[in-house]
Tab-separated table of C-alpha atoms in Angstrom:
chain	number	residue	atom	x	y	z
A	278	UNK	CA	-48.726	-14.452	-28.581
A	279	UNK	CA	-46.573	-17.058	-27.384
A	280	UNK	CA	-44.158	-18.862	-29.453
A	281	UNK	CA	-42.125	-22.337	-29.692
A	282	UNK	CA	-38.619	-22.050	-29.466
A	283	UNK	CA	-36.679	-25.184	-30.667
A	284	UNK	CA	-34.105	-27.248	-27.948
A	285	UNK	CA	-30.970	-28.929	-29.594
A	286	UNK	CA	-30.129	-31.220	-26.739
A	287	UNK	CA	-26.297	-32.109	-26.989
A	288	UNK	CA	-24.650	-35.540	-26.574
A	289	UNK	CA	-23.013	-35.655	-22.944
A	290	UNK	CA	-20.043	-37.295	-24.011
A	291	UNK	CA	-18.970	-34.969	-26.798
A	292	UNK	CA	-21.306	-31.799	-26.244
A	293	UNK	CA	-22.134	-31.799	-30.047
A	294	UNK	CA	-25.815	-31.915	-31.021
A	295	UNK	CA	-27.541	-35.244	-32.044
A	296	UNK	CA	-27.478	-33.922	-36.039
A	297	UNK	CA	-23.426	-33.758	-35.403
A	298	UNK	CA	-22.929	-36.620	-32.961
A	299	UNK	CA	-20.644	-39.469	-33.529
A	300	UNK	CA	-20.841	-41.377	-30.560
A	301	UNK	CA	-21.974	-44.515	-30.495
A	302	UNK	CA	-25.847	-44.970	-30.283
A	303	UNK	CA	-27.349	-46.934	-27.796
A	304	UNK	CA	-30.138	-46.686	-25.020
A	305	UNK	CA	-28.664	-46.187	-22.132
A	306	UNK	CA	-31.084	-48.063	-20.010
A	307	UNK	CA	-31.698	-51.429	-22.096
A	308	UNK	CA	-28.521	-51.154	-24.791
A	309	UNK	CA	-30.973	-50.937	-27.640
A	310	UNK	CA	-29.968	-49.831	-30.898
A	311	UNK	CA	-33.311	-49.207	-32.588
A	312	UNK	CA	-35.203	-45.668	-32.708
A	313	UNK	CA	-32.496	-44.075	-31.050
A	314	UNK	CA	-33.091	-40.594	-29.999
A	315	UNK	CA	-31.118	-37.833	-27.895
A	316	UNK	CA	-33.209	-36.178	-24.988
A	317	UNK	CA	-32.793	-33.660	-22.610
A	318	UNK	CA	-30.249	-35.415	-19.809
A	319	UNK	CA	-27.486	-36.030	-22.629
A	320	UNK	CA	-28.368	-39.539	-23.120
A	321	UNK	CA	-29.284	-41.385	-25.911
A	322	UNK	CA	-32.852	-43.515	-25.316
A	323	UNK	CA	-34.981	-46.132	-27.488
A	324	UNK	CA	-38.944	-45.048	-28.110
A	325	UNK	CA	-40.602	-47.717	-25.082
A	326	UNK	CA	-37.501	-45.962	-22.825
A	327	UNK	CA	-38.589	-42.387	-23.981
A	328	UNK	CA	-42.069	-43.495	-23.277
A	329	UNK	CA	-41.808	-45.065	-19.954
A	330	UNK	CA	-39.502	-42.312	-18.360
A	331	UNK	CA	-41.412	-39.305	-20.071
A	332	UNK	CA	-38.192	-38.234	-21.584
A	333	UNK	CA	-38.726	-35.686	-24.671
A	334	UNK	CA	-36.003	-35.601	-27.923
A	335	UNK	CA	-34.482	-32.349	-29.883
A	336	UNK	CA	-37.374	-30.388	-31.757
């Protein structure tokens, strides 16, 4: 029986997890601020980013 196991990406900048992070939020490919998520690279990405590049967020 397989199982899900959760990811907590961590912020590149200061390695903390997203729940803990208090960098600055942005996307880092159009400088959004809205529906900011951390994925899987360290970055910080809006929703139409996340979409477009197939990034995924923390479970």
């Amino acid at each position: 029986m397989a199982t899900a196991t959760k990811h907590k990406y961590r912020c590149m900048q200061c390695e903390m997890t997203e729940d803990r992070c208090q960098c600055e939020r942005y996307c880092c490919l159009c400088q959004a601020q809205m529906e900011i998520r951390l994925c899987q690279d360290g970055l910080y990405y809006c929703e139409p980013c996340r979409d477009a590049c197939d990034y995924k967020v923390s479970d």
